[in-house]
Coordinates of C-alpha atoms in Angstrom, one line a residue:
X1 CA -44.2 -10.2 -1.4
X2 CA -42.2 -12.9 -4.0
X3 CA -39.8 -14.5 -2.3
X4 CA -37.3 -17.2 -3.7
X5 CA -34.5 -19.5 -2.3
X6 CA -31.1 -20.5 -3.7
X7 CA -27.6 -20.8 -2.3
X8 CA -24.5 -20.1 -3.0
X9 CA -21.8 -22.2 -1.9
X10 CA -18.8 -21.0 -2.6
X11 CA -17.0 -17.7 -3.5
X12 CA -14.3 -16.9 -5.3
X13 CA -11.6 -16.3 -3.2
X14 CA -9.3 -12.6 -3.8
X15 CA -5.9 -13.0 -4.7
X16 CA -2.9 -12.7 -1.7
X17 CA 0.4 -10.5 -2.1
X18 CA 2.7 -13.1 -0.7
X19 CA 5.7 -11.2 1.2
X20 CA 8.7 -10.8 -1.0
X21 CA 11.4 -13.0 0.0
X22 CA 14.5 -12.3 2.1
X23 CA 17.5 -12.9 0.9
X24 CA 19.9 -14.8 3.0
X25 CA 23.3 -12.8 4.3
X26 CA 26.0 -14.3 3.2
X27 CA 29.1 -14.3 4.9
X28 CA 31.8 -11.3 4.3
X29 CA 35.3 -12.7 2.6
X30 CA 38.5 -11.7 4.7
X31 CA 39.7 -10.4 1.7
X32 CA 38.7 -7.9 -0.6
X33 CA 38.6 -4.3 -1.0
X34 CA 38.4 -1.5 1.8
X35 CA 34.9 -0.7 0.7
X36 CA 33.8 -4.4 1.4
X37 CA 35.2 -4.3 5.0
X38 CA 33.0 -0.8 5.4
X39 CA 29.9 -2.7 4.7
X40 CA 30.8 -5.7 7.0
X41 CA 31.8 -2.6 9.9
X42 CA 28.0 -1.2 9.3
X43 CA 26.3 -4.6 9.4
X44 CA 28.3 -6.0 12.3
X45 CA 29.6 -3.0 14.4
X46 CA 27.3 0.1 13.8
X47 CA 28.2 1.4 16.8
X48 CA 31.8 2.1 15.4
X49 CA 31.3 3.3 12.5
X50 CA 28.6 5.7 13.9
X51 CA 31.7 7.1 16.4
X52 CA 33.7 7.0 13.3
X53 CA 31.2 9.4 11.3
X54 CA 31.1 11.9 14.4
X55 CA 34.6 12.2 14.4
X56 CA 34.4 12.7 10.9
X57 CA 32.0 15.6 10.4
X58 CA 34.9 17.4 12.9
X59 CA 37.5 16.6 10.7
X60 CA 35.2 17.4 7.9
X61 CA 34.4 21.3 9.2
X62 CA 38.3 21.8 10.4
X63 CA 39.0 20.5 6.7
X64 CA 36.6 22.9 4.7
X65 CA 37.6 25.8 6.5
X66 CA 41.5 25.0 6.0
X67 CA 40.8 24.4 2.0
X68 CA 38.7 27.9 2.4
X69 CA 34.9 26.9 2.2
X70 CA 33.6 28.0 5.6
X71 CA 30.7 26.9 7.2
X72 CA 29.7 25.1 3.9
X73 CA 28.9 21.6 5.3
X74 CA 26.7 23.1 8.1
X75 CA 24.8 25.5 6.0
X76 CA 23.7 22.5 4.1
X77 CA 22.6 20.5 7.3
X78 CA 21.0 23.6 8.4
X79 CA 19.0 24.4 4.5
X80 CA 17.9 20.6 5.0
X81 CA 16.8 21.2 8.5
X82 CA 14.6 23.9 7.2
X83 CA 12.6 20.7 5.0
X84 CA 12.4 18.8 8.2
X85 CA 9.8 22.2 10.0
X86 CA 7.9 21.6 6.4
X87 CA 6.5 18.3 6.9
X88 CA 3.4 17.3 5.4
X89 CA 0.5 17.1 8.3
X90 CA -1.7 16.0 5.2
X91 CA -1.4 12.0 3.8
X92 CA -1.6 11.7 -0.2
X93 CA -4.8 11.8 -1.7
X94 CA -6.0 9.8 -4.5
X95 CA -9.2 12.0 -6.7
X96 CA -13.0 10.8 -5.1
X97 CA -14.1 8.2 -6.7
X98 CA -16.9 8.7 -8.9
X99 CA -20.5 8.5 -7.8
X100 CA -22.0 6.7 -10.7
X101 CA -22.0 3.4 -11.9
X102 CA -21.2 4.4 -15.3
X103 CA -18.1 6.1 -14.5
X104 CA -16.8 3.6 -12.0
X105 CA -17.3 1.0 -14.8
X106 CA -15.1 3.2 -17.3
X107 CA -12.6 3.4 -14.7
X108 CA -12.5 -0.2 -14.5
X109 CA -11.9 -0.6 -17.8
X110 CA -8.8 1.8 -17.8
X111 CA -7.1 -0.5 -15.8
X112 CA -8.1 -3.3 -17.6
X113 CA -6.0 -1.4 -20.2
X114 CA -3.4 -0.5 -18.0
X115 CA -2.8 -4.5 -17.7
X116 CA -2.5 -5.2 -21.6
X117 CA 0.1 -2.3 -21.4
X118 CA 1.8 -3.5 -18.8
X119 CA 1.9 -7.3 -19.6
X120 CA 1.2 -7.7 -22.9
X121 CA 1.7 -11.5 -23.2
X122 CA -1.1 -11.8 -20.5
X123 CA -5.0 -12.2 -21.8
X124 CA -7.3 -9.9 -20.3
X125 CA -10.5 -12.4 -20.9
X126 CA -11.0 -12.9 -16.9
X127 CA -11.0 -9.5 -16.0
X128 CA -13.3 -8.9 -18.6
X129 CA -16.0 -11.9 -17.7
X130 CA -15.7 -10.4 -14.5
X131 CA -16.4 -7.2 -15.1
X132 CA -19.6 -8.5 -17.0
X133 CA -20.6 -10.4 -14.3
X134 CA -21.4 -7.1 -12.5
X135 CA -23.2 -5.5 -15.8
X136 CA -26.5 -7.2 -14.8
X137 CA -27.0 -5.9 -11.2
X138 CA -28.9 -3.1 -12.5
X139 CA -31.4 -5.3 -14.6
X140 CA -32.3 -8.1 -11.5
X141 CA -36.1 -8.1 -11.0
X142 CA -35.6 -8.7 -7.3
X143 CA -33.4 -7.7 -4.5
X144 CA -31.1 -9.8 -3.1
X145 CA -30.9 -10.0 0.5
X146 CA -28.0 -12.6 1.5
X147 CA -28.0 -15.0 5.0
X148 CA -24.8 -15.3 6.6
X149 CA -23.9 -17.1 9.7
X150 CA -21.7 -19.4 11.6
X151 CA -24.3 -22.3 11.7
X152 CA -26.8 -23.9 9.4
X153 CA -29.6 -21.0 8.1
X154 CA -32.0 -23.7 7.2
X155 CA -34.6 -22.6 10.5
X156 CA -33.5 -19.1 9.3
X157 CA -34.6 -19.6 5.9
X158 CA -38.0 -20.0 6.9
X159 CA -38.1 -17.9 9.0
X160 CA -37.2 -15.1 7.2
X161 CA -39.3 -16.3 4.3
X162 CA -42.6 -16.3 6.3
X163 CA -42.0 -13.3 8.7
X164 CA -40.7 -10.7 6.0
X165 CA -43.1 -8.6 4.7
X166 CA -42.4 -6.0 2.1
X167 CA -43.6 -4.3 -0.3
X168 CA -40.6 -5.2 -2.7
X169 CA -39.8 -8.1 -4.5
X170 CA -37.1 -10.2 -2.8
X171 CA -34.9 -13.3 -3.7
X172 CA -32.6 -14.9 -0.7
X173 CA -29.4 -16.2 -1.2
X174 CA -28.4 -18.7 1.5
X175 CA -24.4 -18.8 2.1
X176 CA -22.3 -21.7 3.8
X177 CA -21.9 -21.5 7.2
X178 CA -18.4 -19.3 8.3
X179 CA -15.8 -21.1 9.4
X180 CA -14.9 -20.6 13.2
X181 CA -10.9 -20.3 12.9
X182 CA -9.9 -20.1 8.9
X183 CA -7.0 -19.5 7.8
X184 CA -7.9 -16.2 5.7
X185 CA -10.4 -14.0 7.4
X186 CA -12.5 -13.0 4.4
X187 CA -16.1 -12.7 4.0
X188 CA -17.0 -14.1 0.9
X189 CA -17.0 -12.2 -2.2
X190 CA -20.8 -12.7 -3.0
X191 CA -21.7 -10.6 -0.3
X192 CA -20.5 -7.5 -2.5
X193 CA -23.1 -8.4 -5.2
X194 CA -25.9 -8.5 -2.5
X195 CA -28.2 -5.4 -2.0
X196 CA -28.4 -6.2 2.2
X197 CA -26.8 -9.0 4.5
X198 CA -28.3 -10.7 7.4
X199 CA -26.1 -11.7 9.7
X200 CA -27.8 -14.5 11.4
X201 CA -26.0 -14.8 15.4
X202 CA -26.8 -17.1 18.5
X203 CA -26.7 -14.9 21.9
X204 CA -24.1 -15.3 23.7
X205 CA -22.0 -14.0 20.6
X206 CA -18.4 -16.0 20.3
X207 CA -15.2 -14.7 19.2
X208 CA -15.4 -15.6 15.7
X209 CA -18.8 -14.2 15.0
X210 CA -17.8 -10.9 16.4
X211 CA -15.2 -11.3 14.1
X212 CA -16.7 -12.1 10.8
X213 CA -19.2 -9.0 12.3
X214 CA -16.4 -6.8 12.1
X215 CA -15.4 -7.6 8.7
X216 CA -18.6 -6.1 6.9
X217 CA -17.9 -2.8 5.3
X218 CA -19.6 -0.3 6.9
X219 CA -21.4 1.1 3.4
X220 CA -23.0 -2.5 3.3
X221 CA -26.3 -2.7 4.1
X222 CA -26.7 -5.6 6.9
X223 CA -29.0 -6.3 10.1
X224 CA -28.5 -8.9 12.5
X225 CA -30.5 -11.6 13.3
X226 CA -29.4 -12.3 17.0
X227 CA -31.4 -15.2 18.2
X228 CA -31.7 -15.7 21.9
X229 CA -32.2 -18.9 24.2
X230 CA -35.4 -19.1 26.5
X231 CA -35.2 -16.8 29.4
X232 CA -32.9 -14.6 28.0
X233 CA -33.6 -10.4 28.3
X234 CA -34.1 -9.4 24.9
X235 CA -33.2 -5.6 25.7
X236 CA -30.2 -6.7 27.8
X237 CA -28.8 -8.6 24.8
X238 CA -29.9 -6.1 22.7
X239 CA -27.9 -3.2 24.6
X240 CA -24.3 -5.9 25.7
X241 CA -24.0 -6.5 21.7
X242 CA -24.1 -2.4 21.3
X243 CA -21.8 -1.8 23.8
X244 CA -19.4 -4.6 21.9
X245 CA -20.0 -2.8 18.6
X246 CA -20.8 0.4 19.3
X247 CA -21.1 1.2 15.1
X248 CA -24.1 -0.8 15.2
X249 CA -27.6 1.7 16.2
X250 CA -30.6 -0.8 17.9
X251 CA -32.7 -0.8 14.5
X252 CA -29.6 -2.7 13.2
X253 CA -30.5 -5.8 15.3
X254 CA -33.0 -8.0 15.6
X255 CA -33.6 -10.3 18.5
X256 CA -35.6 -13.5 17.9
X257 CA -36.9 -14.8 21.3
X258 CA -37.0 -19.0 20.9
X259 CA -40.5 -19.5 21.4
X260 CA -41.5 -16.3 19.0
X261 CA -41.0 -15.4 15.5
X262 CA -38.3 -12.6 14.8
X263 CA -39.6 -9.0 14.3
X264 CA -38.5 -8.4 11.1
X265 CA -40.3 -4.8 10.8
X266 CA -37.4 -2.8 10.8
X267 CA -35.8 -4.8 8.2
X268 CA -39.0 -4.4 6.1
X269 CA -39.4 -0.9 7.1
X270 CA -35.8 -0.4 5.6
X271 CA -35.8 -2.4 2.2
X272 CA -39.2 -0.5 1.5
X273 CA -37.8 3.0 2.0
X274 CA -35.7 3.2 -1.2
X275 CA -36.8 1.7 -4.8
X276 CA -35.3 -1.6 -6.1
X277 CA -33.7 0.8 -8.6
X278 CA -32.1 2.7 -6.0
X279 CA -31.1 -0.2 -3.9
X280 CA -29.5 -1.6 -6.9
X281 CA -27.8 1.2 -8.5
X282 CA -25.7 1.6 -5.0
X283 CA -25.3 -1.8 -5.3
X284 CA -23.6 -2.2 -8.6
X285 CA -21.9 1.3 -7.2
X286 CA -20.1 -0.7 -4.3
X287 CA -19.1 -3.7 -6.4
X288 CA -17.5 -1.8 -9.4
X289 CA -15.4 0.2 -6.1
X290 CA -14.7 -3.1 -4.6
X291 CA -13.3 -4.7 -8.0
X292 CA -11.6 -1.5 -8.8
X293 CA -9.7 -1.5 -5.6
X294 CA -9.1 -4.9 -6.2
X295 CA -7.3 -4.8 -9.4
X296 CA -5.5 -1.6 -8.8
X297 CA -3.9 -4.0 -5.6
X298 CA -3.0 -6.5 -8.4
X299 CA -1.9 -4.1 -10.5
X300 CA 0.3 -2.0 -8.0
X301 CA 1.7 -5.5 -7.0
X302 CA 2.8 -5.5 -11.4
X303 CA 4.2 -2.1 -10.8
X304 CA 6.4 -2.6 -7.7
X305 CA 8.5 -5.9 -9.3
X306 CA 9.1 -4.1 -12.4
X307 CA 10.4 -1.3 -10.4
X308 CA 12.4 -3.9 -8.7
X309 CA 14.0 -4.1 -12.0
X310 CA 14.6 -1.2 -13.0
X311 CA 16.4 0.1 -9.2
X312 CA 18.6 -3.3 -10.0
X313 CA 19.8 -1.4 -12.9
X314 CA 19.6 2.3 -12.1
X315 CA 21.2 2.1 -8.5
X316 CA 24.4 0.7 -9.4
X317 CA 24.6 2.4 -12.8
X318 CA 24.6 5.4 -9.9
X319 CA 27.0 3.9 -7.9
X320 CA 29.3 3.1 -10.8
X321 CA 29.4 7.3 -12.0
X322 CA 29.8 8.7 -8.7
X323 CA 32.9 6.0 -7.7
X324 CA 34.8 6.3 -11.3
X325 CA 34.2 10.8 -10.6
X326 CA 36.3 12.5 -9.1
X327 CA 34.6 15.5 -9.1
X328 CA 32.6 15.7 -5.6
X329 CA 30.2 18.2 -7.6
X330 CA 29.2 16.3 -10.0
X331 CA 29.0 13.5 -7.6
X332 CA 26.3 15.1 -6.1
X333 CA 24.5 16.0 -9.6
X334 CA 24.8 12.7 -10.7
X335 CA 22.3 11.3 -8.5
X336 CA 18.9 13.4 -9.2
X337 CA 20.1 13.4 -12.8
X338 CA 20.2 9.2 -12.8
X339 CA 16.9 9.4 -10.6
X340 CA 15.3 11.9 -13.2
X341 CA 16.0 9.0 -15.7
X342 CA 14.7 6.6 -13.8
X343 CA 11.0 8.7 -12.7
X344 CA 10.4 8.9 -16.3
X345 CA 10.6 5.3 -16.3
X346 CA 8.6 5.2 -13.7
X347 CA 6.2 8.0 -14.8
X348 CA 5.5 5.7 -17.6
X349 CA 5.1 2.4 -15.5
X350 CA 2.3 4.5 -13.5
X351 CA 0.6 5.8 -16.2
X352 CA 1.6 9.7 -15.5
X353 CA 1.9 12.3 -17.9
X354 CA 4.7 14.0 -16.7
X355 CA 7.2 16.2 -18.2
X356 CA 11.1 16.2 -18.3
X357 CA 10.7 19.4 -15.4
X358 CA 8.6 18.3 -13.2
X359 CA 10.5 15.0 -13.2
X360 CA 13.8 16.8 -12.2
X361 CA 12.3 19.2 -9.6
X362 CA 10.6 16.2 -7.7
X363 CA 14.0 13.9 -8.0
X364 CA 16.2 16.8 -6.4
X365 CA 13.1 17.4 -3.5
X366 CA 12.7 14.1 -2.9
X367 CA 16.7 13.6 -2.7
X368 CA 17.4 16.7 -0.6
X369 CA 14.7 15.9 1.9
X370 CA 15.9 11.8 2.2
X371 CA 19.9 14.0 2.9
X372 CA 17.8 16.3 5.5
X373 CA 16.4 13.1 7.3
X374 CA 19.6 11.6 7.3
X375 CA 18.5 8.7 5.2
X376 CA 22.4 9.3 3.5
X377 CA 24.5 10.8 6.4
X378 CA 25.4 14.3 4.9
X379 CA 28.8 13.3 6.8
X380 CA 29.4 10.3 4.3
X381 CA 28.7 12.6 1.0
X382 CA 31.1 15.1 2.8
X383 CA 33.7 12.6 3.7
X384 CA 33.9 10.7 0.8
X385 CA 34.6 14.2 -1.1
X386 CA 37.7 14.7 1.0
X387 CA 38.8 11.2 1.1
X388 CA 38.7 11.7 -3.1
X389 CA 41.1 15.1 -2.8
X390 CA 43.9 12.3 -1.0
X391 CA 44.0 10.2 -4.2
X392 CA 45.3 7.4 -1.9
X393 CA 42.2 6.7 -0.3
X394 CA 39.9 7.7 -3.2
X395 CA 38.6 4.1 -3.4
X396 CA 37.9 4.1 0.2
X397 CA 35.4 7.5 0.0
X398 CA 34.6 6.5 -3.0
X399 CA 32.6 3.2 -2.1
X400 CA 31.5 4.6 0.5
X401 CA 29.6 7.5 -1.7
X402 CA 29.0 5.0 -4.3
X403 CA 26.6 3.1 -2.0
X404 CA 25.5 6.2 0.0
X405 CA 23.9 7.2 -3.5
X406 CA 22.6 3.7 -4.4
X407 CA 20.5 3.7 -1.3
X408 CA 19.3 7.1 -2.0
X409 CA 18.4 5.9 -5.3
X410 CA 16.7 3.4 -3.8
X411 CA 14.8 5.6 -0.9
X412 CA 13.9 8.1 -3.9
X413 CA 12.3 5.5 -6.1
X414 CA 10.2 4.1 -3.2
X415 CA 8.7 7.5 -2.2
X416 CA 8.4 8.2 -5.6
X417 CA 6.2 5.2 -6.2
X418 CA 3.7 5.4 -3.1
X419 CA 3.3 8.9 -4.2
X420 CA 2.5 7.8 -7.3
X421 CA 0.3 5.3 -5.9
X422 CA -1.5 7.3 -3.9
X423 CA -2.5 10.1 -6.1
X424 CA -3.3 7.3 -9.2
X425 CA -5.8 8.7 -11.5
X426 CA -4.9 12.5 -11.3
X427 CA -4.0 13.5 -14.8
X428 CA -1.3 16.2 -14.1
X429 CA 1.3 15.8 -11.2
X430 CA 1.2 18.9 -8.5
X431 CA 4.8 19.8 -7.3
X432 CA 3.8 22.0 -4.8
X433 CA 2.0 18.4 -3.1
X434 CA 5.0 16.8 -3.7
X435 CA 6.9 19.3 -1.5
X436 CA 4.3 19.0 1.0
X437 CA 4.2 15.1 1.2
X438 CA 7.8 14.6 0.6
X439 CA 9.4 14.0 4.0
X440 CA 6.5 11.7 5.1
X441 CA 6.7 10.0 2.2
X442 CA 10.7 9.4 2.5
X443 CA 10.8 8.7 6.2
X444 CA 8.0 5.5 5.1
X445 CA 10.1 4.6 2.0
X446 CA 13.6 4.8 4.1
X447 CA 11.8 2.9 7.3
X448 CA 10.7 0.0 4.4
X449 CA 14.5 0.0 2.9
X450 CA 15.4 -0.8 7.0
X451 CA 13.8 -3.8 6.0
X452 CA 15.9 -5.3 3.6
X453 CA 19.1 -3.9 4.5
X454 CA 20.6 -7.1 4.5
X455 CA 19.6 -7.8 1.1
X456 CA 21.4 -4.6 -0.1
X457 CA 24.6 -5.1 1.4
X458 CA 24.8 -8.6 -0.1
X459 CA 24.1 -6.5 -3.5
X460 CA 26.8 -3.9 -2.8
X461 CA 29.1 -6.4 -1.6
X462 CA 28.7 -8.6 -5.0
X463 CA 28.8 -4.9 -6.8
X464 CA 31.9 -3.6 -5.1
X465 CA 34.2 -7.2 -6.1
X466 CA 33.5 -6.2 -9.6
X467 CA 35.0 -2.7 -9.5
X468 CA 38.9 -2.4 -10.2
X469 CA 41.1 -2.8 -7.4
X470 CA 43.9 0.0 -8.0
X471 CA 42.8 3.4 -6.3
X472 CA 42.3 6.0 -9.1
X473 CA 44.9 8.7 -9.8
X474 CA 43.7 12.3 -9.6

């Protein structure tokens, strides 16, 4: 056996998704419009608006059936209930990755692609060098077994250099010691490059080694090296570090007695069951995955604040035609047509060959299942149509279906993206798995909205002091 020694000392840390900023609330003027004074009633007393909206669908239903439509309003809640006995017991599913190095590298470099596309005025020449970094796994003349641990791995190093024997030819890389509390827990990336870890461990284990242990991906081959103080059971050690990770199996770890050498056999036994070709070709396999999933984080990250700009422009571009239209029909239209516009948008920001259909049937499923979930109160649609037959308090139902449809612009765009997400890569778009996934997806969309809330109603708020002041005459 050829063994050889060098370290590494210090990876190349992945990038963070720092958290989007919050936007501060500002505070409500005393003045202003009736629709302004809504949005101060929802932030600050919820609870009266919400008995306000109950007495409302009553007046609602006594209206309708006075102006002659029936039991309209609650055949719609019921058709939407009939969405909510349809949900989705299956999460979106992206195509398998590919099995083969070769492939995995050309999917790679489609995203490489799908960065120039996306921003242009940004070189490409990292993502490249690192992707060639990864070109000469398959050509190494040795494997590479990395040393890992908490404490120094010079007594390890020797160890391992004099006690391994195997039939292959093997070259160990030596890492830094692992911090004990850092502020990222990450292993480093190196360890993706290496064919098998040894994860070298003083018995009893601490905290932050079970830690770092937890961290390995379980398709990365690694043994550990537990080494135990004098007078110490071997088996008993053996068997408590099981039962603390029960994924591990015994051949996985290898005690080291202090006044004995390790037993390295079943590490040897291991590394000599598969060729270096072998070992290597899964090797490259897991690194192309691992940089793959990496860029598509950085490049979903991309995605998500240019959609950012384009709901800035869509949702009140909605608002604006469904508060100037007094036509409660069309009202309604407006909305899935305006989001149909904005999914091709998107359709092309995610790389989807979609066409004008299939953009308009999943807008109007995605909208009618966010009105079945409640996400827009079906009540405030309703509402706002009658308030818009009184031309007196048109501006009143008017804001408030004005921002009822910019949120559902908003809820709609969001599904629509971790849909999109989720099932990157497939070439043509399955309605039928939209239908399937939708409510899940919009309950998760609506749930993140929750979140910035605040944020919105300053936007409203800012939008509704630009609109005119004079109710609209019918």
């Amino acid at each position: 056996m050829k063994l050889s020694s060098r370290a590494w000392f210090r990876a190349a840390p992945h990038d963070t998704i720092p958290p989007a900023p919050r936007s501060p609330v500002s505070p409500v003027p005393q003045s202003g419009i009736t629709g302004t004074l809504l949005l101060r009633l929802a932030q600050e007393r919820p609870v009266w608006l919400g008995g306000g909206l109950l007495a409302a669908i009553w007046l609602v239903s006594w209206s309708f059936d006075h102006l002659g439509l029936g039991q309209l309003p609650w055949l719609a809640l019921a058709g939407g209930g009939v969405w909510l006995f349809r949900r989705s017991r299956r999460d979106g599913q992206a195509d398998a990755q590919p099995q083969d190095p070769a492939a995995m590298r050309v999917r790679c470099e489609a995203l490489i692609t799908a960065f120039q596309q996306l921003d242009p005025e940004q070189p490409t020449t990292a993502l490249e060098a690192e992707l060639e970094r990864l070109q000469g796994i398959g050509d190494r003349p040795q494997l590479e077994l990395a040393l890992v641990g908490c404490h120094g791995l010079d007594r390890v190093t020797r160890a391992v250099s004099s006690g391994l024997v195997s039939r292959q030819a093997i070259a160990l890389q030596k890492l830094p010691p692992l911090e004990s509390a850092p502020q990222q827990w990450r292993l480093p990336a190196v360890l993706e490059r290496a064919d098998a870890v040894l994860f070298c461990l003083d018995a009893p284990l601490g905290a932050a080694e079970l830690r770092w242990i937890e961290l390995i991906p379980a398709d990365q081959p690694h043994w550990l090296l537990l080494c135990c103080p004098a007078g110490m059971d071997l088996d008993g050690a053996r068997q408590a570090l099981l039962s603390q990770l029960p994924c591990l199996t015994a051949t996985h770890i290898l005690p080291w007695p202090a006044a004995a050498s390790p037993d390295l056999g079943p590490l040897a036994q291991a590394l000599d069951g598969r060729s270096r070709g072998n070992w290597q070709r899964s090797t490259e396999l897991r690194a192309l995955q691992r940089l793959h999933q990496h860029w598509q984080t950085r490049l979903e990250r991309l995605r998500r604040q240019r959609l950012d700009q384009l709901l800035q422009r869509t949702q009140w571009s909605v608002a604006a035609v469904v508060l100037l239209n007094p036509v409660g029909a069309l009202d309604l239209l407006a909305v899935p047509v305006a989001n149909a516009l904005l999914l091709k948008e998107m359709a092309q920001l995610w790389g989807r060959d979609w066409n004008q259909q299939q953009l308009r049937e999943a807008a109007i499923e995605l909208a009618k299942v966010a009105l079945a979930q409640g996400v827009v109160d079906w009540s405030t649609q309703t509402l706002g149509l009658l308030f818009k037959m009184h031309g007196a308090t048109w501006l009143m139902g008017g804001a408030i279906q004005a921002i009822s449809a910019a949120h559902l612009t908003r809820v709609t765009a969001r599904a629509m993206a971790d849909y999109m997400a989720r099932g990157n890569g497939v070439a043509e778009a399955d309605l039928a798995d939209i239908q399937r996934q939708a409510p899940l997806l919009v309950a998760q969309a609506a749930e993140q909205e929750q979140a910035s809330w605040s944020s919105f109603l300053d936007q409203a708020r800012g939008w509704m002091r630009q609109q005119p002041l004079k109710p609209a005459t019918l």
